[in-house]
Short mmCIF file of C-alpha atoms and ligand atoms in Angstrom, two decimals:
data_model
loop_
_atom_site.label_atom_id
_atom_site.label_comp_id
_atom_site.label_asym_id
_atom_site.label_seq_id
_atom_site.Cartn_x
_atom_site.Cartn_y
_atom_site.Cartn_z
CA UNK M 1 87.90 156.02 -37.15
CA UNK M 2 85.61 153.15 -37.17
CA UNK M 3 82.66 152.97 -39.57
CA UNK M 4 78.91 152.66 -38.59
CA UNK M 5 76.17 152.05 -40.20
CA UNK M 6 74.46 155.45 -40.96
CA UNK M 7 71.10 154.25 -40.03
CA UNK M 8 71.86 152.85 -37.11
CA UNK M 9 75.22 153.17 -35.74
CA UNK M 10 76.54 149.83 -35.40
CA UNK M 11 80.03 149.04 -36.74
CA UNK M 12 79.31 145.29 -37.70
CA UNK M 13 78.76 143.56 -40.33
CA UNK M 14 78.52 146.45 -42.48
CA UNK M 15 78.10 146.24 -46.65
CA UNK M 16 77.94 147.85 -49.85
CA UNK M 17 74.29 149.56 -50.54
CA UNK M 18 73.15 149.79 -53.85
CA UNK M 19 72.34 153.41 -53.70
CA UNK M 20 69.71 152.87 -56.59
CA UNK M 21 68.80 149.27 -57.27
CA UNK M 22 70.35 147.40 -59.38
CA UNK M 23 68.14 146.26 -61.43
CA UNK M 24 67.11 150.22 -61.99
CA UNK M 25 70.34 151.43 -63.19
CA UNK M 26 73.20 150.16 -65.63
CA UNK M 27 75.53 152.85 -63.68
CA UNK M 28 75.91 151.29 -60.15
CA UNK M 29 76.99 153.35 -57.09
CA UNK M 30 77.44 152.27 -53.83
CA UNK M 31 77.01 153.63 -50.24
CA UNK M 32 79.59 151.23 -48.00
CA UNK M 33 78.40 152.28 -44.63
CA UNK M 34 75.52 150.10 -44.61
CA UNK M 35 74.40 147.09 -42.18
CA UNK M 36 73.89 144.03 -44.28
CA UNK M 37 70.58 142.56 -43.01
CA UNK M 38 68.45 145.46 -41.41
CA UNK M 39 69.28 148.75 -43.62
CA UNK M 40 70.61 146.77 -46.66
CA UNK M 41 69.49 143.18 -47.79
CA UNK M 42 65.52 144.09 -45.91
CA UNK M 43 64.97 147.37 -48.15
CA UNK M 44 64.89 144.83 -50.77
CA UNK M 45 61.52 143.18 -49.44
CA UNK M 46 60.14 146.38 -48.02
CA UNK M 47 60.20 148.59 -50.67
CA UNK M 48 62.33 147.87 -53.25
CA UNK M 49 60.68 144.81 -55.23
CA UNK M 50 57.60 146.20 -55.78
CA UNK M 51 59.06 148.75 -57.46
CA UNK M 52 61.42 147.37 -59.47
CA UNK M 53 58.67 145.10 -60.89
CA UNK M 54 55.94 147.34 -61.84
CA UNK M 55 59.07 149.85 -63.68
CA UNK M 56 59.58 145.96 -65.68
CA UNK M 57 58.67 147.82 -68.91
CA UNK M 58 60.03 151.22 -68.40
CA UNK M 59 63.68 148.93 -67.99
CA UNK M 60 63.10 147.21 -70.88
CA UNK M 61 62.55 150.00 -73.01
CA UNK M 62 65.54 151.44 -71.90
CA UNK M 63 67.63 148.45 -71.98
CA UNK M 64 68.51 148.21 -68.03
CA UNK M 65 68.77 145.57 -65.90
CA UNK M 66 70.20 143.96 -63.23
CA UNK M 67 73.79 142.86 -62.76
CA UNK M 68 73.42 139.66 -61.52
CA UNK M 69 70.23 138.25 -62.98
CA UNK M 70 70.61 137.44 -67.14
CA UNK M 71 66.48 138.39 -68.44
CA UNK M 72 65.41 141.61 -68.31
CA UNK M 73 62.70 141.95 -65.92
CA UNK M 74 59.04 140.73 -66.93
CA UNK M 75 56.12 142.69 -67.70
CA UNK M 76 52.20 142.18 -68.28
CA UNK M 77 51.47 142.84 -72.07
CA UNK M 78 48.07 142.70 -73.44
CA UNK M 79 48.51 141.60 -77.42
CA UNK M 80 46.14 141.22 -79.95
CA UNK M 81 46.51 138.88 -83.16
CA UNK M 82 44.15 138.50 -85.76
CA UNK M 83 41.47 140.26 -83.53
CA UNK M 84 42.12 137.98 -80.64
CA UNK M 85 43.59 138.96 -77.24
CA UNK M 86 46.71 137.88 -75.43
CA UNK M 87 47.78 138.30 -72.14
CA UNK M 88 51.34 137.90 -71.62
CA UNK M 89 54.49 137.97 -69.67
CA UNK M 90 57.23 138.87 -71.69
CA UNK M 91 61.09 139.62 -70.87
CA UNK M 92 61.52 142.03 -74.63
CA UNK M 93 59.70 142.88 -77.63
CA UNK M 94 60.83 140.12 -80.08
CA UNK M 95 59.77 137.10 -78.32
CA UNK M 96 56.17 136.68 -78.66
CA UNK M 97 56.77 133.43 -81.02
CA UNK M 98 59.67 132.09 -79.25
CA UNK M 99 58.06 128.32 -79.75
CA UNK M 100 56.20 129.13 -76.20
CA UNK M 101 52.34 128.13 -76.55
CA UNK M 102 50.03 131.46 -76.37
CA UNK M 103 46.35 130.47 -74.80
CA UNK M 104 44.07 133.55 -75.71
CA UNK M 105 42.12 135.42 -72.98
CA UNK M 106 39.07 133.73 -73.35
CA UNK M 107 40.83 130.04 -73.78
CA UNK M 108 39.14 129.58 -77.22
CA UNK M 109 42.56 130.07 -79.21
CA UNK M 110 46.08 128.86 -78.95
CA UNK M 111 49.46 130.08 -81.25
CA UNK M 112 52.31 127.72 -80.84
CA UNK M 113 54.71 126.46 -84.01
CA UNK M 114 52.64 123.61 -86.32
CA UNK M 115 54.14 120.50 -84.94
CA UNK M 116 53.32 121.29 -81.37
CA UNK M 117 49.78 122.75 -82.50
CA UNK M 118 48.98 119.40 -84.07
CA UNK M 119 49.76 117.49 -81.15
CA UNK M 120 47.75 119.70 -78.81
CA UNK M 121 44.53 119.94 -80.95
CA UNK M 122 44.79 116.05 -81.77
CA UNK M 123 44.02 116.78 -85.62
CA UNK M 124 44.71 118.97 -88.55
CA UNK M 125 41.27 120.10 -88.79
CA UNK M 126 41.26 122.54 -85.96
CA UNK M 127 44.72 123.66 -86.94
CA UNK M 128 45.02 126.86 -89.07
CA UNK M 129 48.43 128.57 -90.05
CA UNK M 130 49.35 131.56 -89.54
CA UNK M 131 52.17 133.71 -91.34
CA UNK M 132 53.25 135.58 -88.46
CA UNK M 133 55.25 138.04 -91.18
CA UNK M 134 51.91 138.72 -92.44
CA UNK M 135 49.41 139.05 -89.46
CA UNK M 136 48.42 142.11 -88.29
CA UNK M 137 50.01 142.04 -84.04
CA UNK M 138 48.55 145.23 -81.36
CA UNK M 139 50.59 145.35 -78.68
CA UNK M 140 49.24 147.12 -75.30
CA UNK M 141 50.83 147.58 -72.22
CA UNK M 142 49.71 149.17 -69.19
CA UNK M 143 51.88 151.11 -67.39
CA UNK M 144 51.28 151.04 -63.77
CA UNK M 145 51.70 154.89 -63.44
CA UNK M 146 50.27 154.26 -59.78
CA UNK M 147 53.51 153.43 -58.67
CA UNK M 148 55.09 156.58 -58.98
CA UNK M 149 52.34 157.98 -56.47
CA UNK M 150 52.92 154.96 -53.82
CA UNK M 151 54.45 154.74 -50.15
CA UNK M 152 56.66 152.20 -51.62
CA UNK M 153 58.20 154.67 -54.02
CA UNK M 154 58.26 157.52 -51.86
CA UNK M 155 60.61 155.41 -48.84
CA UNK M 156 62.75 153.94 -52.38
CA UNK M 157 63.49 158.01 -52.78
CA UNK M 158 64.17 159.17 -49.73
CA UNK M 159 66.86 155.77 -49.31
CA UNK M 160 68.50 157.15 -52.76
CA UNK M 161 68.84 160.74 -51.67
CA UNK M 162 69.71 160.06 -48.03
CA UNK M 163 72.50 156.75 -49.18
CA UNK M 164 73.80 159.21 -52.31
CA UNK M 165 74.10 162.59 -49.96
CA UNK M 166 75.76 160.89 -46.92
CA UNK M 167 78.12 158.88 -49.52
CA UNK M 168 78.81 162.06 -51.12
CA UNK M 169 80.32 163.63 -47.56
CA UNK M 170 81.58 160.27 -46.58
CA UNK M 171 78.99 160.01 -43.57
CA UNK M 172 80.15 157.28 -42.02
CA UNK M 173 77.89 157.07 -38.45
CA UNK M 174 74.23 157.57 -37.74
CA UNK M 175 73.55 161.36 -37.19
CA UNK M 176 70.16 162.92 -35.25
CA UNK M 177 69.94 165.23 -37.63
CA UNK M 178 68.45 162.55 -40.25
CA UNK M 179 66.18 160.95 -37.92
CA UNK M 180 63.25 162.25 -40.01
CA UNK M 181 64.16 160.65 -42.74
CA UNK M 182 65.86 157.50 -41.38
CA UNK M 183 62.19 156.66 -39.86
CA UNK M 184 60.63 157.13 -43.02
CA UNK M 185 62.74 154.53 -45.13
CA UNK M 186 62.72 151.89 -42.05
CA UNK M 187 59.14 152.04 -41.05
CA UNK M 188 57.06 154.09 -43.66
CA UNK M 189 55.71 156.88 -40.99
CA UNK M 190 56.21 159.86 -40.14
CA UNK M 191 56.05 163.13 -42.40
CA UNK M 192 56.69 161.97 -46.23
CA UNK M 193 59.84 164.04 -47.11
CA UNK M 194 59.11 163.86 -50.93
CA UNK M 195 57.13 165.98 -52.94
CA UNK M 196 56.69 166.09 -57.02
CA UNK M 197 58.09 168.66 -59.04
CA UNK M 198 55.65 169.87 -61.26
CA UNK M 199 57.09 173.09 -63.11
CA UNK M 200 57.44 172.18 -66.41
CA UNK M 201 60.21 174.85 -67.33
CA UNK M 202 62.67 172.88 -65.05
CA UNK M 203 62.33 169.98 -66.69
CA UNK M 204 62.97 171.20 -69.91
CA UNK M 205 66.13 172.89 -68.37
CA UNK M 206 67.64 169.43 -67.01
CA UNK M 207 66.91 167.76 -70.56
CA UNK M 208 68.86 170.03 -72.43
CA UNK M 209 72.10 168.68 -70.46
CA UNK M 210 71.35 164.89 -69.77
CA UNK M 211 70.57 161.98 -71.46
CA UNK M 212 67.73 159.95 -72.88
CA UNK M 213 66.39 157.75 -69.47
CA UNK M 214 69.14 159.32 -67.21
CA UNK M 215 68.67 159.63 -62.86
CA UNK M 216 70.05 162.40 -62.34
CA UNK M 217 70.22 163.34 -58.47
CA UNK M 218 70.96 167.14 -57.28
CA UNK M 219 71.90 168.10 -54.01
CA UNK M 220 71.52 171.64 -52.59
CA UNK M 221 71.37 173.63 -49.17
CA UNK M 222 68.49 176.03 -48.55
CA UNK M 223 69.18 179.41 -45.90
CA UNK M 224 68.54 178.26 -42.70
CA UNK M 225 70.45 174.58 -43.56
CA UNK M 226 67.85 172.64 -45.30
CA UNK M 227 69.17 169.85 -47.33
CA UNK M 228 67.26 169.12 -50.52
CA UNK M 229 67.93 166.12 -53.08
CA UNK M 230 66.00 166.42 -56.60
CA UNK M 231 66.10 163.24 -58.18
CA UNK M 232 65.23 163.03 -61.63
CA UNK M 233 63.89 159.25 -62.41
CA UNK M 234 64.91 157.98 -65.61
CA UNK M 235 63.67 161.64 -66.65
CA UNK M 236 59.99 160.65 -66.02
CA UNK M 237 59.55 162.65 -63.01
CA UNK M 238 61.22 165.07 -60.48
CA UNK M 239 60.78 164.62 -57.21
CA UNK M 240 62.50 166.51 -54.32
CA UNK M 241 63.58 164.49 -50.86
CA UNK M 242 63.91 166.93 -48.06
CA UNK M 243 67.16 165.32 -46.39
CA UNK M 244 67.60 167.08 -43.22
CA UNK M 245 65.97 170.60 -42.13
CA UNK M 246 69.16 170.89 -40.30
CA UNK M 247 72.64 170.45 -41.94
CA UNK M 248 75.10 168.11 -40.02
CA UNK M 249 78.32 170.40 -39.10
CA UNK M 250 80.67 168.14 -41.12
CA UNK M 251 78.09 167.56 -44.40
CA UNK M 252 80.70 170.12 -46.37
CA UNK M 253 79.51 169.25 -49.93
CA UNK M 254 76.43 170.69 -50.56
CA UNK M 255 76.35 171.54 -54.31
CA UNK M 256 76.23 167.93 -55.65
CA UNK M 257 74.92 166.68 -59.02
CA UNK M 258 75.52 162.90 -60.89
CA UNK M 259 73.69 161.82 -64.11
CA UNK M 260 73.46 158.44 -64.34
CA UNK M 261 73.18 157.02 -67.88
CA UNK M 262 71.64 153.98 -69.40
CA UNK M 263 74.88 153.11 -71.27
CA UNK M 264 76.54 152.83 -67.35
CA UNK M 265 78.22 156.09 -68.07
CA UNK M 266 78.29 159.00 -65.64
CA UNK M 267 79.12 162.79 -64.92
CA UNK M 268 79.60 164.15 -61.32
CA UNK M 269 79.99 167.80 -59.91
CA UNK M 270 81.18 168.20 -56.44
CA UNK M 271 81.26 171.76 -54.62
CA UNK M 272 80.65 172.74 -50.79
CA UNK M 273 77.92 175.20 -51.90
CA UNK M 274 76.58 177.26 -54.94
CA UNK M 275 78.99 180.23 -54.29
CA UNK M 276 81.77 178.07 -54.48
CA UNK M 277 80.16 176.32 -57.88
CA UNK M 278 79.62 179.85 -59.00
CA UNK M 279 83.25 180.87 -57.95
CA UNK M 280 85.01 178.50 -60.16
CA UNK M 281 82.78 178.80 -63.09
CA UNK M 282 83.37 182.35 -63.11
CA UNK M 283 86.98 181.24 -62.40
CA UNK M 284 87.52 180.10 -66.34
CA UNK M 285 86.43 183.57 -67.94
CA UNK M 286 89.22 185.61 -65.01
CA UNK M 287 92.01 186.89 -67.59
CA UNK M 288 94.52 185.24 -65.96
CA UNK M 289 92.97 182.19 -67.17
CA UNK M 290 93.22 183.31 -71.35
CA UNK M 291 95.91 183.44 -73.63
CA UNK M 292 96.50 185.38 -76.63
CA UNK M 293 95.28 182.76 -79.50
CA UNK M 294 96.63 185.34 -81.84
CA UNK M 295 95.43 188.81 -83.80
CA UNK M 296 93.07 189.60 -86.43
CA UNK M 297 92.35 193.08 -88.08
CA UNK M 298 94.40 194.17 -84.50
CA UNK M 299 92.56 192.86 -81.98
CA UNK M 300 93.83 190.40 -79.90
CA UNK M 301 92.11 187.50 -79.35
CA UNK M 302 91.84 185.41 -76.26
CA UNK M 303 91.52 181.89 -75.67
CA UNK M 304 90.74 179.88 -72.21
CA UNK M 305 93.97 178.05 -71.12
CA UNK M 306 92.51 175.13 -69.94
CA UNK M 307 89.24 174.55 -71.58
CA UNK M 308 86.56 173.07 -69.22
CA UNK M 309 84.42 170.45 -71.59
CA UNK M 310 81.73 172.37 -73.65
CA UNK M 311 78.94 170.47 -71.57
CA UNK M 312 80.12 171.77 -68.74
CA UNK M 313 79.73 175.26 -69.55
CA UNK M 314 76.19 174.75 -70.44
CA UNK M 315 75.52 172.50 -67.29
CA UNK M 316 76.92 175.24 -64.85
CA UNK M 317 74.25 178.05 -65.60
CA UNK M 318 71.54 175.34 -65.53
CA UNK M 319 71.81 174.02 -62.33
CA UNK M 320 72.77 177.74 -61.06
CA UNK M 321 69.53 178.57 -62.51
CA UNK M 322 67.36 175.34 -61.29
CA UNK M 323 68.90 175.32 -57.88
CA UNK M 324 67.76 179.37 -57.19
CA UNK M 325 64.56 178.18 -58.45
CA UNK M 326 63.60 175.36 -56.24
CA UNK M 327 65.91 176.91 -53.11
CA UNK M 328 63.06 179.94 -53.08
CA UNK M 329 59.75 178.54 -54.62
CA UNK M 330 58.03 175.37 -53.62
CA UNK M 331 55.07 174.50 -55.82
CA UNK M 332 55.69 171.48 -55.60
CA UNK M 333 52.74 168.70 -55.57
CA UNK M 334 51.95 165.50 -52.90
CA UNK M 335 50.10 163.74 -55.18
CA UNK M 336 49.47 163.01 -58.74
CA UNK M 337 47.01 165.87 -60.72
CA UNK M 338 46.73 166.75 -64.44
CA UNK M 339 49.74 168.74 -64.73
CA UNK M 340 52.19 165.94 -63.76
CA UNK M 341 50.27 163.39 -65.43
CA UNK M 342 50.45 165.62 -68.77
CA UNK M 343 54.22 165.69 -68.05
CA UNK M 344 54.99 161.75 -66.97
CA UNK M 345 53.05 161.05 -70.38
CA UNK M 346 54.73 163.22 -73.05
CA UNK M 347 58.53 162.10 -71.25
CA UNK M 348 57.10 158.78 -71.40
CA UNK M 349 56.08 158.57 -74.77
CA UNK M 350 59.10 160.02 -75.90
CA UNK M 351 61.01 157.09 -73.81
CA UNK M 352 58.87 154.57 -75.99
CA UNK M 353 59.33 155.97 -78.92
CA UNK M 354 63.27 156.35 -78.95
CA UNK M 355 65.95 154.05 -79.39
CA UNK M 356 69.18 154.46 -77.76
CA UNK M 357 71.56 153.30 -80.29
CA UNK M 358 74.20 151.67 -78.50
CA UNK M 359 76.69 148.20 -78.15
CA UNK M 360 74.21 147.24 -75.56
CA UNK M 361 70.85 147.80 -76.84
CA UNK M 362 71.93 146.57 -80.40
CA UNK M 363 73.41 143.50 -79.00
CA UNK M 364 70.58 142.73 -77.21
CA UNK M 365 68.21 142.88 -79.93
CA UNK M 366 70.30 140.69 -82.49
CA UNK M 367 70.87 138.06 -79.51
CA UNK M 368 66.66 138.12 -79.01
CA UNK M 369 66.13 138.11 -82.76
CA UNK M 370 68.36 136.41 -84.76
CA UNK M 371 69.13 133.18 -82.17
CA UNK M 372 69.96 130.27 -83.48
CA UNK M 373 67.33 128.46 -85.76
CA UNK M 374 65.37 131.72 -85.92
CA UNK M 375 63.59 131.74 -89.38
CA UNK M 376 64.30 133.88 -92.17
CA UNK M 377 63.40 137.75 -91.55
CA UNK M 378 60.70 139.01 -93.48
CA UNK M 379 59.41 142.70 -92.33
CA UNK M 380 55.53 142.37 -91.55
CA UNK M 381 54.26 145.15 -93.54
CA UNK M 382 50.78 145.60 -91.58
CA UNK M 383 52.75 145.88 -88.13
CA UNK M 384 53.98 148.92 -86.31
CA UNK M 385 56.69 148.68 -83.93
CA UNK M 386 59.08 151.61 -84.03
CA UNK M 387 61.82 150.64 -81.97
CA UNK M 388 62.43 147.75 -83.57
CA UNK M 389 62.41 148.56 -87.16
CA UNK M 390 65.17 151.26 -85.81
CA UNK M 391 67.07 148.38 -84.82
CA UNK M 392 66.64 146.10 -88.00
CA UNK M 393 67.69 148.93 -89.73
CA UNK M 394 70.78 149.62 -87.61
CA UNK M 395 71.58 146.17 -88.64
CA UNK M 396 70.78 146.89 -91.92
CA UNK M 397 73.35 149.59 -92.26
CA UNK M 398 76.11 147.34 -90.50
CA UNK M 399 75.45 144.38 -93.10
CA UNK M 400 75.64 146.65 -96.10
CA UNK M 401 78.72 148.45 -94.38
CA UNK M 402 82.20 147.53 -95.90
CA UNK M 403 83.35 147.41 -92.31
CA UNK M 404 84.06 143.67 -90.86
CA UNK M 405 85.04 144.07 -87.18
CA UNK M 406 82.84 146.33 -84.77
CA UNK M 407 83.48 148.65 -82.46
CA UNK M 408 82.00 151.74 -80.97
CA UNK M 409 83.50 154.31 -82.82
CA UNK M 410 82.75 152.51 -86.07
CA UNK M 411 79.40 151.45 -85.00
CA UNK M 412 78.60 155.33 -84.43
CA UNK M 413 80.22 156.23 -88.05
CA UNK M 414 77.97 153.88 -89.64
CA UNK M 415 74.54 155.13 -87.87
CA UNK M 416 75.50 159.00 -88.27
CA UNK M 417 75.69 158.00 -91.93
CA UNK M 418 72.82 156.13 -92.02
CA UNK M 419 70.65 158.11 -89.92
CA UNK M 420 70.05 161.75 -88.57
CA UNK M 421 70.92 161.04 -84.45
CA UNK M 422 71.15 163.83 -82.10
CA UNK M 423 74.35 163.85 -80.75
CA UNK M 424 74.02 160.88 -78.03
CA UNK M 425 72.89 158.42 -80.19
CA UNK M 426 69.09 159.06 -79.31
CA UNK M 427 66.72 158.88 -82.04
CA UNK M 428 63.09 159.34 -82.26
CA UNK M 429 60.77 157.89 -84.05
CA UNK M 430 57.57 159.13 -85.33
CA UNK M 431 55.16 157.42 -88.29
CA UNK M 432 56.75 158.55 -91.19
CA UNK M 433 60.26 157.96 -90.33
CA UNK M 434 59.36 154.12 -89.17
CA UNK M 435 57.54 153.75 -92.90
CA UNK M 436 60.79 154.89 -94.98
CA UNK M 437 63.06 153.21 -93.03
CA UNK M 438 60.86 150.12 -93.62
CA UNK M 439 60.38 150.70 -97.32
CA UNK M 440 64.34 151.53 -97.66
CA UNK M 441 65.13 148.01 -96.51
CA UNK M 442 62.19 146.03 -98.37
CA UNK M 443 62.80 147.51 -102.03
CA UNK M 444 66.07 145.81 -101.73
CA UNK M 445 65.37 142.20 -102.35
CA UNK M 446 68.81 140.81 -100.66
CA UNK M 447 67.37 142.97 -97.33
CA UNK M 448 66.80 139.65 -95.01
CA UNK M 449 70.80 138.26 -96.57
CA UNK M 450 72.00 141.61 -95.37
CA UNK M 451 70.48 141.57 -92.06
CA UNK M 452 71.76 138.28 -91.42
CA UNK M 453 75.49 139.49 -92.45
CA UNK M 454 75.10 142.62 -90.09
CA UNK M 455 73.52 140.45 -87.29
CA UNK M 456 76.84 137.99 -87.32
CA UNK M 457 79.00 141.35 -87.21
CA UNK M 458 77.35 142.10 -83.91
CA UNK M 459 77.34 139.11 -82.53
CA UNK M 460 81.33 138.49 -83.23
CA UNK M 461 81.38 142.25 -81.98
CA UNK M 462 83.23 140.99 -78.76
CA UNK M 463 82.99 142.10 -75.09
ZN1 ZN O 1 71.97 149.64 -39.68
#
């Protein structure tokens, strides 16, 4: 059979679709049944840029970006040094002095190193230094939270559930039955398919199973053959994408779920429906499924032959639970109000305030820190910035380890020593914590030697 494109039906010149866009996601999937120019490369124009710009912080913070561009994506940062503002660009956190020249808000200051200041103000006598290891730094960013309410973000949804759910039944035509939709992601009108979740109870559900900054996309069919989509963005918000009120004949998998994770990991469930789901979970408890795993005190006891992953058995009753919920209730919102702003702000404060301890993130911050040339490191005692004091102390622990070469296993034995992680390597930081962790490294005097020895580890931690 011939493939089309599933927005259109042509069969040429068809491509790969980045389901989510790249520069959203470390974990990449693809839909292939895609027309390059109209339904693939214009998206990108239509939609997808603005987004992906205004989220420029919310990627940085979680370490994502795109696989063919090198710099994380800019943001707008308003920063304030010695009681003067800043308004910036920047790319990450530690490159505020990178030997750039910073003209304040109201032009009447300038930071750039001393030789370059002295050229530019013609003069030592308009030339103060600054210890920048000393100076007190506020950083502010605003977070466009608009974006999550716009048209823009709304047809950038409804492409992601449509693209995921047709991959996920290998669609490979254009069917009526997602006209609806299809004319909402190509032209912005018609009837807005998505609506925001705003129950908190299921979102606590769906963290309890999936990671730190996550998507996490759920499929399900509603009596009467409604297709639904909840997609769970970077575990900000919850949104649900009405696909089709009217199931295609040969759509057969319509119990779907994928997390996608920040460290370009993933976990995917695939069923035709919820009774099926609920069939072969119930499937591992049967009895012909246990074996004796011996007797104690005379009672036999019984173990599962083959042992579905622990996660798994959690994850099961959870989406069970959160499916029934949203197939029969929907109090769902079309617009932003102070319950989902309450929510977006406590998930992302919690995104701001954790690190996500991993090969990637680490490697990133020694490579933006400790370049060649950088100057000695000497922690500013009057500035607070959590994420990175996790990270000098990370490196901390990995210069004063014994161990030489790197890898992940290694790398996750010397944090779980160092540090109290939950088990995927997230780890939040509050006040307190970022003050001892800073006080454990400056009472050692050697503490800017031994960063520099665990920086060099990373970096000759190869790919
Ligand atoms: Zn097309």
């Amino acid at each position: 059979m011939k493939h089309k494109c599933i927005y259109c039906g042509i069969d040429k010149d068809l491509s790969e679709s980045d389901i989510i866009p790249d520069a959203l996601t470390n974990a990449r999937v693809l839909n292939k049944n895609v027309c390059r120019i109209k339904h693939n490369n214009r998206f990108s124009d239509m939609f997808e840029s603005e987004v992906i710009e205004a989220l420029g912080f919310i990627t940085n913070e979680l370490d994502i970006k795109s696989s063919k561009g090198k710099k994380y994506a800019a943001y707008d940062a308003a920063i304030t040094i010695e009681g003067v503002d800043y308004n910036l660009k920047l790319h990450g956190d530690n490159e505020i002095f990178n030997g750039k020249v910073l003209k304040s808000s109201d032009n009447t200051h300038m930071i750039s190193s001393y030789d370059r200041a002295l050229k530019i103000a013609k003069g030592e006598s308009k030339v103060e230094m600054l210890d920048v290891n000393m100076i007190e730094i506020e950083k502010k960013v605003r977070i466009n939270n608009g974006i999550f309410f716009e048209i823009s973000m709304y047809r950038m949804l409804s492409k992601i559930a449509f693209e995921w759910y047709c991959a996920k039944n290998d669609v490979s035509d254009h069917y009526n039955e997602f006209d609806d939709i299809v004319g909402f992601i190509t032209t912005g009108n018609g009837i807005n398919p998505v609506s925001i979740v705003q129950e908190e109870a299921l979102y606590e559900m769906i963290d309890q199973e999936v990671n730190l900054g996550s998507h996490t996309l759920i499929a399900f069919e509603k009596h009467g053959g409604e297709v639904d989509v909840l997609i769970s963005l970077f575990g900000l918000l919850m949104y649900r994408v009405v696909v089709t009120k009217k199931r295609p004949n040969n759509c057969n998998n319509n119990f779907l779920y994928t997390e996608l994770r920040t460290d370009s990991s993933r976990k995917e469930i695939i069923h035709q429906s919820m009774e099926e789901a609920e069939l072969k979970f119930a499937q591992n408890f049967a009895p012909e499924n246990f074996i004796s795993a011996g007797v104690v005190n005379g009672v036999t006891l019984m173990a599962p032959k083959n042992i579905s992953p622990v996660s798994d058995m959690v994850l099961y009753p959870i989406l069970f639970n959160v499916v029934q919920y949203l197939s029969s209730v929907n109090e769902d919102a079309m617009e932003p109000n102070p319950k989902i702003n309450k929510i977006f702000l406590e998930r992302l404060k919690n995104i701001t305030q954790a690190s996500t301890l991993q090969k990637k993130s680490i490697k990133r911050f020694v490579n933006e820190t400790f370049y060649d040339g950088h100057e000695r490191i000497v922690l500013n005692p009057y500035t607070s910035n959590k994420k990175a004091i996790v990270m000098f102390y990370a490196v901390y622990l990995i210069g004063i380890s014994k161990e030489e070469i790197l890898d992940d296993k290694i790398l996750q034995k010397i944090l779980k020593e160092g540090l109290t992680c939950s088990a995927n390597g997230d780890f939040i930081v509050d006040d307190d914590t970022e003050n001892r962790l800073k006080s454990i490294m400056m009472k050692n005097e050697n503490y800017s030697e031994i960063l520099e020895i665990g920086a060099a580890k990373v970096m000759n931690w190869k790919n």
